[in-house]
Amino acid sequence: MKLTRELISRRTFLSNSSKASLAVGLVGTGVLSACSNDVKGDDKSILATSFSQTPLNYDFSALEPHIDAMTMEIHFTKHAAAYAKNLNDAIGEENVDTNKPLEDVLATISQYSTKMRNNGGGHYNHELFWQIMTPDAAERPEGDLAAAIDESFGSFDSFAEEFEKAAATRFGSGWAWLVVDSDKKLAIGSTPNQDNPLMDVSDFKGTPLLGLDVWEHAYYLNYQNRRADYISAFWNIVNWNKVAERFSASM
Ligand SMILES: [Fe+2]
């Protein structure tokens, strides 16, 4: 029975992710070769986000029991797909050069429409979110990232506590972040709605390494009003290898 469910889930995932990609993959294909000026060599592609939705590299059910399959499926194929589609509508309306990375648009988002802000942010935030989760999560980061976390926050536990607080206290909908700031230091903060730390309009700025979606659509089916339980569960599925790659590229 479990195998059958997994096969159905897998089939649904492949079908839906193909549709999502087809729906939004018609523009911005040159973006991965064009990146921000402050990132060098192969690191460029790590921090550059395409304007189209990237298929998930794990099943909708892969993050269970921490995030349930139905939440993942609706989140990816409905919410995130809509941000990608609406972003693509906006870039057509506002003549955005999609050979430049999405990050460049976000850095000057005050010059664009609210539609661009909401959907450009929504698309970027979700593309990052899928990447920094994995069913094969290590318990904790290692190497330079672990050392930087210890240096900035005292210990991993102190870091986790501060991040959880940022996620829990973000009123309404938004995101909690771990970023590298302009002084090349790690910092924790949060942003409202689909804003993010790359935006010139944001009070909290930096290069995102880790982002946690605390919109109710990210957890309500399984956790209902228990946002704190969802936040605690997140530590079981963080892709620390990907976060470390982003840290290295940001430094
Ligand atoms: Fe979301």
PDB file of C-alpha atoms and ligand atoms in Angstrom:
ATOM      1  CA  MET A   1       0.000   0.000   0.000  1.00  0.00           C
ATOM      2  CA  LYS A   2       2.771   2.375   0.940  1.00  0.00           C
ATOM      3  CA  LEU A   3       4.618   1.564  -2.283  1.00  0.00           C
ATOM      4  CA  THR A   4       1.480   2.193  -4.345  1.00  0.00           C
ATOM      5  CA  ARG A   5       0.967   5.551  -2.658  1.00  0.00           C
ATOM      6  CA  GLU A   6       4.563   6.474  -3.323  1.00  0.00           C
ATOM      7  CA  LEU A   7       4.282   5.509  -6.978  1.00  0.00           C
ATOM      8  CA  ILE A   8       1.123   7.583  -7.379  1.00  0.00           C
ATOM      9  CA  SER A   9       2.763  10.455  -5.569  1.00  0.00           C
ATOM     10  CA  ARG A  10       5.833  10.178  -7.796  1.00  0.00           C
ATOM     11  CA  ARG A  11       3.715  10.069 -10.952  1.00  0.00           C
ATOM     12  CA  THR A  12       1.684  13.053  -9.819  1.00  0.00           C
ATOM     13  CA  PHE A  13       4.859  14.940  -8.985  1.00  0.00           C
ATOM     14  CA  LEU A  14       6.441  14.276 -12.377  1.00  0.00           C
ATOM     15  CA  SER A  15       3.261  15.224 -14.202  1.00  0.00           C
ATOM     16  CA  ASN A  16       2.654  18.373 -12.187  1.00  0.00           C
ATOM     17  CA  SER A  17       6.228  19.575 -12.159  1.00  0.00           C
ATOM     18  CA  SER A  18       6.393  19.142 -15.938  1.00  0.00           C
ATOM     19  CA  LYS A  19       3.223  21.185 -16.340  1.00  0.00           C
ATOM     20  CA  ALA A  20       4.503  23.840 -13.980  1.00  0.00           C
ATOM     21  CA  SER A  21       7.780  24.049 -15.855  1.00  0.00           C
ATOM     22  CA  LEU A  22       6.040  24.245 -19.204  1.00  0.00           C
ATOM     23  CA  ALA A  23       3.709  26.943 -17.946  1.00  0.00           C
ATOM     24  CA  VAL A  24       6.416  29.269 -16.796  1.00  0.00           C
ATOM     25  CA  GLY A  25       9.544  28.097 -18.596  1.00  0.00           C
ATOM     26  CA  LEU A  26       9.198  30.116 -21.757  1.00  0.00           C
ATOM     27  CA  VAL A  27      11.158  33.138 -20.647  1.00  0.00           C
ATOM     28  CA  GLY A  28      14.313  33.822 -18.731  1.00  0.00           C
ATOM     29  CA  THR A  29      16.183  30.832 -20.049  1.00  0.00           C
ATOM     30  CA  GLY A  30      19.397  32.773 -20.308  1.00  0.00           C
ATOM     31  CA  VAL A  31      19.454  33.718 -16.673  1.00  0.00           C
ATOM     32  CA  LEU A  32      21.742  31.002 -15.381  1.00  0.00           C
ATOM     33  CA  SER A  33      24.587  32.294 -17.489  1.00  0.00           C
ATOM     34  CA  ALA A  34      24.201  35.857 -16.269  1.00  0.00           C
ATOM     35  CA  CYS A  35      24.751  36.661 -12.637  1.00  0.00           C
ATOM     36  CA  SER A  36      25.452  39.328 -10.050  1.00  0.00           C
ATOM     37  CA  ASN A  37      28.755  41.129 -10.318  1.00  0.00           C
ATOM     38  CA  ASP A  38      29.910  40.325  -6.791  1.00  0.00           C
ATOM     39  CA  VAL A  39      29.962  36.556  -7.305  1.00  0.00           C
ATOM     40  CA  LYS A  40      32.846  34.935  -9.149  1.00  0.00           C
ATOM     41  CA  GLY A  41      33.368  31.855 -11.340  1.00  0.00           C
ATOM     42  CA  ASP A  42      31.258  28.757 -10.762  1.00  0.00           C
ATOM     43  CA  ASP A  43      29.744  30.386  -7.693  1.00  0.00           C
ATOM     44  CA  LYS A  44      27.651  32.547 -10.018  1.00  0.00           C
ATOM     45  CA  SER A  45      25.055  29.916 -10.787  1.00  0.00           C
ATOM     46  CA  ILE A  46      24.613  28.973  -7.121  1.00  0.00           C
ATOM     47  CA  LEU A  47      23.233  32.398  -6.260  1.00  0.00           C
ATOM     48  CA  ALA A  48      21.375  33.090  -9.515  1.00  0.00           C
ATOM     49  CA  THR A  49      17.675  32.331  -9.724  1.00  0.00           C
ATOM     50  CA  SER A  50      15.853  31.548 -12.952  1.00  0.00           C
ATOM     51  CA  PHE A  51      12.598  33.307 -13.802  1.00  0.00           C
ATOM     52  CA  SER A  52      10.942  29.917 -14.328  1.00  0.00           C
ATOM     53  CA  GLN A  53       9.983  27.266 -11.767  1.00  0.00           C
ATOM     54  CA  THR A  54      12.617  24.567 -11.230  1.00  0.00           C
ATOM     55  CA  PRO A  55      11.229  21.008 -10.828  1.00  0.00           C
ATOM     56  CA  LEU A  56      11.605  19.596  -7.324  1.00  0.00           C
ATOM     57  CA  ASN A  57      14.371  17.032  -7.004  1.00  0.00           C
ATOM     58  CA  TYR A  58      12.449  15.034  -4.384  1.00  0.00           C
ATOM     59  CA  ASP A  59       8.902  13.655  -4.124  1.00  0.00           C
ATOM     60  CA  PHE A  60       6.081  15.629  -2.539  1.00  0.00           C
ATOM     61  CA  SER A  61       5.991  12.930   0.172  1.00  0.00           C
ATOM     62  CA  ALA A  62       9.768  12.915   0.724  1.00  0.00           C
ATOM     63  CA  LEU A  63       9.758  15.401   3.607  1.00  0.00           C
ATOM     64  CA  GLU A  64       7.141  13.549   5.653  1.00  0.00           C
ATOM     65  CA  PRO A  65       6.419  13.512   8.509  1.00  0.00           C
ATOM     66  CA  HIS A  66       7.858  17.010   8.877  1.00  0.00           C
ATOM     67  CA  ILE A  67       5.994  18.454   5.876  1.00  0.00           C
ATOM     68  CA  ASP A  68       3.133  16.357   4.507  1.00  0.00           C
ATOM     69  CA  ALA A  69       2.768  15.407   0.835  1.00  0.00           C
ATOM     70  CA  MET A  70      -0.479  17.292   0.232  1.00  0.00           C
ATOM     71  CA  THR A  71       0.946  20.516   1.641  1.00  0.00           C
ATOM     72  CA  MET A  72       4.010  20.130  -0.564  1.00  0.00           C
ATOM     73  CA  GLU A  73       1.958  19.364  -3.655  1.00  0.00           C
ATOM     74  CA  ILE A  74      -0.428  22.298  -3.215  1.00  0.00           C
ATOM     75  CA  HIS A  75       2.406  24.598  -2.167  1.00  0.00           C
ATOM     76  CA  PHE A  76       4.541  23.740  -5.212  1.00  0.00           C
ATOM     77  CA  THR A  77       1.937  23.280  -7.951  1.00  0.00           C
ATOM     78  CA  LYS A  78      -0.506  26.004  -6.896  1.00  0.00           C
ATOM     79  CA  HIS A  79       1.069  28.694  -4.711  1.00  0.00           C
ATOM     80  CA  ALA A  80       4.624  28.711  -6.051  1.00  0.00           C
ATOM     81  CA  ALA A  81       3.502  28.051  -9.635  1.00  0.00           C
ATOM     82  CA  ALA A  82       1.205  31.082  -9.417  1.00  0.00           C
ATOM     83  CA  TYR A  83       4.047  33.329  -8.240  1.00  0.00           C
ATOM     84  CA  ALA A  84       6.157  32.144 -11.185  1.00  0.00           C
ATOM     85  CA  LYS A  85       3.352  32.685 -13.690  1.00  0.00           C
ATOM     86  CA  ASN A  86       2.482  36.130 -12.327  1.00  0.00           C
ATOM     87  CA  LEU A  87       6.151  37.112 -12.274  1.00  0.00           C
ATOM     88  CA  ASN A  88       6.397  36.177 -15.935  1.00  0.00           C
ATOM     89  CA  ASP A  89       3.314  38.275 -16.697  1.00  0.00           C
ATOM     90  CA  ALA A  90       4.904  41.203 -14.843  1.00  0.00           C
ATOM     91  CA  ILE A  91       8.274  40.976 -16.569  1.00  0.00           C
ATOM     92  CA  GLY A  92       6.475  41.050 -19.921  1.00  0.00           C
ATOM     93  CA  GLU A  93       4.468  44.099 -18.890  1.00  0.00           C
ATOM     94  CA  GLU A  94       7.487  45.946 -17.469  1.00  0.00           C
ATOM     95  CA  ASN A  95      10.119  45.034 -20.075  1.00  0.00           C
ATOM     96  CA  VAL A  96      12.557  43.227 -17.794  1.00  0.00           C
ATOM     97  CA  ASP A  97      15.749  41.889 -19.372  1.00  0.00           C
ATOM     98  CA  THR A  98      15.549  38.212 -18.413  1.00  0.00           C
ATOM     99  CA  ASN A  99      19.149  37.638 -19.445  1.00  0.00           C
ATOM    100  CA  LYS A 100      19.985  39.274 -16.134  1.00  0.00           C
ATOM    101  CA  PRO A 101      19.265  37.342 -12.953  1.00  0.00           C
ATOM    102  CA  LEU A 102      16.106  37.797 -10.924  1.00  0.00           C
ATOM    103  CA  GLU A 103      18.361  39.009  -8.111  1.00  0.00           C
ATOM    104  CA  ASP A 104      19.053  42.208 -10.111  1.00  0.00           C
ATOM    105  CA  VAL A 105      15.324  42.962 -10.331  1.00  0.00           C
ATOM    106  CA  LEU A 106      14.870  42.370  -6.602  1.00  0.00           C
ATOM    107  CA  ALA A 107      17.780  44.695  -5.769  1.00  0.00           C
ATOM    108  CA  THR A 108      15.931  47.540  -7.536  1.00  0.00           C
ATOM    109  CA  ILE A 109      12.387  46.407  -6.780  1.00  0.00           C
ATOM    110  CA  SER A 110      11.321  49.922  -5.682  1.00  0.00           C
ATOM    111  CA  GLN A 111      11.398  50.852  -9.394  1.00  0.00           C
ATOM    112  CA  TYR A 112       8.816  48.200 -10.297  1.00  0.00           C
ATOM    113  CA  SER A 113       5.142  47.470  -9.629  1.00  0.00           C
ATOM    114  CA  THR A 114       3.609  45.865  -6.547  1.00  0.00           C
ATOM    115  CA  LYS A 115       2.837  42.886  -8.780  1.00  0.00           C
ATOM    116  CA  MET A 116       6.553  42.510  -9.518  1.00  0.00           C
ATOM    117  CA  ARG A 117       7.445  42.891  -5.840  1.00  0.00           C
ATOM    118  CA  ASN A 118       4.957  40.292  -4.627  1.00  0.00           C
ATOM    119  CA  ASN A 119       5.531  37.742  -7.357  1.00  0.00           C
ATOM    120  CA  GLY A 120       9.257  38.292  -7.907  1.00  0.00           C
ATOM    121  CA  GLY A 121       9.744  37.875  -4.177  1.00  0.00           C
ATOM    122  CA  GLY A 122       7.331  34.954  -4.028  1.00  0.00           C
ATOM    123  CA  HIS A 123       9.109  33.155  -6.843  1.00  0.00           C
ATOM    124  CA  TYR A 124      12.612  33.773  -5.482  1.00  0.00           C
ATOM    125  CA  ASN A 125      11.668  32.796  -1.933  1.00  0.00           C
ATOM    126  CA  HIS A 126      10.061  29.508  -2.947  1.00  0.00           C
ATOM    127  CA  GLU A 127      12.836  28.546  -5.387  1.00  0.00           C
ATOM    128  CA  LEU A 128      15.265  28.953  -2.482  1.00  0.00           C
ATOM    129  CA  PHE A 129      12.975  27.152  -0.030  1.00  0.00           C
ATOM    130  CA  TRP A 130      12.726  23.964  -2.153  1.00  0.00           C
ATOM    131  CA  GLN A 131      16.498  23.932  -2.581  1.00  0.00           C
ATOM    132  CA  ILE A 132      17.410  24.236   1.055  1.00  0.00           C
ATOM    133  CA  MET A 133      15.269  21.290   2.094  1.00  0.00           C
ATOM    134  CA  THR A 134      16.078  17.602   1.589  1.00  0.00           C
ATOM    135  CA  PRO A 135      14.866  14.222   2.819  1.00  0.00           C
ATOM    136  CA  ASP A 136      18.537  13.333   3.454  1.00  0.00           C
ATOM    137  CA  ALA A 137      19.280  16.094   5.923  1.00  0.00           C
ATOM    138  CA  ALA A 138      22.364  16.149   8.100  1.00  0.00           C
ATOM    139  CA  GLU A 139      21.622  17.031  11.693  1.00  0.00           C
ATOM    140  CA  ARG A 140      23.843  20.092  11.659  1.00  0.00           C
ATOM    141  CA  PRO A 141      26.110  22.090   9.339  1.00  0.00           C
ATOM    142  CA  GLU A 142      29.820  21.324   9.152  1.00  0.00           C
ATOM    143  CA  GLY A 143      33.034  23.100   8.147  1.00  0.00           C
ATOM    144  CA  ASP A 144      33.250  26.837   7.515  1.00  0.00           C
ATOM    145  CA  LEU A 145      29.506  27.372   7.869  1.00  0.00           C
ATOM    146  CA  ALA A 146      29.419  25.645  11.254  1.00  0.00           C
ATOM    147  CA  ALA A 147      32.394  27.739  12.389  1.00  0.00           C
ATOM    148  CA  ALA A 148      30.739  30.955  11.205  1.00  0.00           C
ATOM    149  CA  ILE A 149      27.515  30.071  13.019  1.00  0.00           C
ATOM    150  CA  ASP A 150      29.448  29.411  16.224  1.00  0.00           C
ATOM    151  CA  GLU A 151      31.341  32.683  15.837  1.00  0.00           C
ATOM    152  CA  SER A 152      28.223  34.750  15.107  1.00  0.00           C
ATOM    153  CA  PHE A 153      25.741  33.201  17.507  1.00  0.00           C
ATOM    154  CA  GLY A 154      27.854  31.398  20.127  1.00  0.00           C
ATOM    155  CA  SER A 155      26.619  27.901  19.234  1.00  0.00           C
ATOM    156  CA  PHE A 156      24.336  26.078  16.849  1.00  0.00           C
ATOM    157  CA  ASP A 157      21.663  25.859  19.545  1.00  0.00           C
ATOM    158  CA  SER A 158      21.755  29.630  20.095  1.00  0.00           C
ATOM    159  CA  PHE A 159      21.532  30.171  16.338  1.00  0.00           C
ATOM    160  CA  ALA A 160      18.542  27.806  16.101  1.00  0.00           C
ATOM    161  CA  GLU A 161      16.830  29.534  18.998  1.00  0.00           C
ATOM    162  CA  GLU A 162      17.245  32.976  17.421  1.00  0.00           C
ATOM    163  CA  PHE A 163      16.069  31.736  14.006  1.00  0.00           C
ATOM    164  CA  GLU A 164      13.011  30.063  15.552  1.00  0.00           C
ATOM    165  CA  LYS A 165      12.183  33.290  17.374  1.00  0.00           C
ATOM    166  CA  ALA A 166      12.394  35.272  14.118  1.00  0.00           C
ATOM    167  CA  ALA A 167      10.071  32.761  12.438  1.00  0.00           C
ATOM    168  CA  ALA A 168       7.620  32.576  15.341  1.00  0.00           C
ATOM    169  CA  THR A 169       7.343  36.327  15.890  1.00  0.00           C
ATOM    170  CA  ARG A 170       6.851  37.351  12.246  1.00  0.00           C
ATOM    171  CA  PHE A 171       3.277  38.636  12.520  1.00  0.00           C
ATOM    172  CA  GLY A 172       0.957  37.320   9.816  1.00  0.00           C
ATOM    173  CA  SER A 173       2.595  35.996   6.654  1.00  0.00           C
ATOM    174  CA  GLY A 174       6.284  36.180   5.854  1.00  0.00           C
ATOM    175  CA  TRP A 175       9.680  34.548   5.971  1.00  0.00           C
ATOM    176  CA  ALA A 176      12.539  34.006   8.447  1.00  0.00           C
ATOM    177  CA  TRP A 177      16.074  34.264   7.092  1.00  0.00           C
ATOM    178  CA  LEU A 178      19.708  33.505   7.703  1.00  0.00           C
ATOM    179  CA  VAL A 179      21.756  35.851   5.534  1.00  0.00           C
ATOM    180  CA  VAL A 180      25.287  37.047   4.875  1.00  0.00           C
ATOM    181  CA  ASP A 181      25.108  40.805   5.365  1.00  0.00           C
ATOM    182  CA  SER A 182      27.118  43.574   3.679  1.00  0.00           C
ATOM    183  CA  ASP A 183      29.905  43.146   6.256  1.00  0.00           C
ATOM    184  CA  LYS A 184      30.162  39.428   5.351  1.00  0.00           C
ATOM    185  CA  LYS A 185      28.656  38.516   8.729  1.00  0.00           C
ATOM    186  CA  LEU A 186      25.825  36.082   9.358  1.00  0.00           C
ATOM    187  CA  ALA A 187      22.554  37.654  10.466  1.00  0.00           C
ATOM    188  CA  ILE A 188      19.031  36.463  11.287  1.00  0.00           C
ATOM    189  CA  GLY A 189      15.855  38.377  10.542  1.00  0.00           C
ATOM    190  CA  SER A 190      12.440  38.198   8.944  1.00  0.00           C
ATOM    191  CA  THR A 191      10.445  39.937   6.216  1.00  0.00           C
ATOM    192  CA  PRO A 192       6.684  40.399   5.695  1.00  0.00           C
ATOM    193  CA  ASN A 193       4.588  38.978   2.846  1.00  0.00           C
ATOM    194  CA  GLN A 194       6.853  37.874  -0.042  1.00  0.00           C
ATOM    195  CA  ASP A 195       9.534  40.490   0.570  1.00  0.00           C
ATOM    196  CA  ASN A 196      13.087  39.260   1.046  1.00  0.00           C
ATOM    197  CA  PRO A 197      16.508  40.570   2.137  1.00  0.00           C
ATOM    198  CA  LEU A 198      17.649  41.192  -1.454  1.00  0.00           C
ATOM    199  CA  MET A 199      15.042  43.919  -1.927  1.00  0.00           C
ATOM    200  CA  ASP A 200      16.065  47.566  -1.718  1.00  0.00           C
ATOM    201  CA  VAL A 201      12.795  48.225   0.135  1.00  0.00           C
ATOM    202  CA  SER A 202      13.568  45.707   2.891  1.00  0.00           C
ATOM    203  CA  ASP A 203      14.579  46.820   6.399  1.00  0.00           C
ATOM    204  CA  PHE A 204      16.521  43.556   6.746  1.00  0.00           C
ATOM    205  CA  LYS A 205      19.143  43.067   4.023  1.00  0.00           C
ATOM    206  CA  GLY A 206      21.677  40.443   2.970  1.00  0.00           C
ATOM    207  CA  THR A 207      22.245  37.423   0.740  1.00  0.00           C
ATOM    208  CA  PRO A 208      19.834  34.671   1.816  1.00  0.00           C
ATOM    209  CA  LEU A 209      21.396  31.350   2.804  1.00  0.00           C
ATOM    210  CA  LEU A 210      18.351  29.816   4.482  1.00  0.00           C
ATOM    211  CA  GLY A 211      14.701  30.863   4.340  1.00  0.00           C
ATOM    212  CA  LEU A 212      11.667  29.475   6.136  1.00  0.00           C
ATOM    213  CA  ASP A 213       8.179  30.102   4.771  1.00  0.00           C
ATOM    214  CA  VAL A 214       5.847  30.943   7.660  1.00  0.00           C
ATOM    215  CA  TRP A 215       2.765  31.647   5.560  1.00  0.00           C
ATOM    216  CA  GLU A 216      -0.090  29.463   6.812  1.00  0.00           C
ATOM    217  CA  HIS A 217      -0.240  27.731   3.400  1.00  0.00           C
ATOM    218  CA  ALA A 218       3.163  26.215   4.254  1.00  0.00           C
ATOM    219  CA  TYR A 219       1.957  24.309   7.319  1.00  0.00           C
ATOM    220  CA  TYR A 220      -1.741  24.655   8.126  1.00  0.00           C
ATOM    221  CA  LEU A 221      -2.997  21.294   6.772  1.00  0.00           C
ATOM    222  CA  ASN A 222      -0.737  19.386   9.143  1.00  0.00           C
ATOM    223  CA  TYR A 223       0.031  21.793  11.974  1.00  0.00           C
ATOM    224  CA  GLN A 224      -3.068  24.051  11.972  1.00  0.00           C
ATOM    225  CA  ASN A 225      -2.283  26.938  14.351  1.00  0.00           C
ATOM    226  CA  ARG A 226       0.865  25.291  15.746  1.00  0.00           C
ATOM    227  CA  ARG A 227       3.427  27.323  13.824  1.00  0.00           C
ATOM    228  CA  ALA A 228       6.054  26.626  16.497  1.00  0.00           C
ATOM    229  CA  ASP A 229       5.832  22.864  15.865  1.00  0.00           C
ATOM    230  CA  TYR A 230       6.316  23.406  12.125  1.00  0.00           C
ATOM    231  CA  ILE A 231       9.336  25.612  12.821  1.00  0.00           C
ATOM    232  CA  SER A 232      10.893  22.980  15.122  1.00  0.00           C
ATOM    233  CA  ALA A 233      10.286  20.240  12.545  1.00  0.00           C
ATOM    234  CA  PHE A 234      12.093  22.290   9.885  1.00  0.00           C
ATOM    235  CA  TRP A 235      15.483  21.413  11.426  1.00  0.00           C
ATOM    236  CA  ASN A 236      14.965  17.779  10.393  1.00  0.00           C
ATOM    237  CA  ILE A 237      14.914  18.626   6.685  1.00  0.00           C
ATOM    238  CA  VAL A 238      17.459  21.424   6.185  1.00  0.00           C
ATOM    239  CA  ASN A 239      19.874  20.772   3.324  1.00  0.00           C
ATOM    240  CA  TRP A 240      22.993  22.010   5.091  1.00  0.00           C
ATOM    241  CA  ASN A 241      25.169  21.133   2.084  1.00  0.00           C
ATOM    242  CA  LYS A 242      23.176  23.559  -0.052  1.00  0.00           C
ATOM    243  CA  VAL A 243      23.241  26.233   2.670  1.00  0.00           C
ATOM    244  CA  ALA A 244      27.026  25.786   2.927  1.00  0.00           C
ATOM    245  CA  GLU A 245      27.376  26.161  -0.858  1.00  0.00           C
ATOM    246  CA  ARG A 246      25.460  29.412  -0.708  1.00  0.00           C
ATOM    247  CA  PHE A 247      27.548  30.589   2.236  1.00  0.00           C
ATOM    248  CA  SER A 248      30.761  29.885   0.331  1.00  0.00           C
ATOM    249  CA  ALA A 249      29.459  31.684  -2.773  1.00  0.00           C
ATOM    250  CA  SER A 250      28.321  34.663  -0.692  1.00  0.00           C
ATOM    251  CA  MET A 251      31.708  35.088   0.947  1.00  0.00           C
TER     252      MET A 251
HETATM  253 FE    FE B   1       4.787  29.548   0.429  1.00  0.00          FE
END
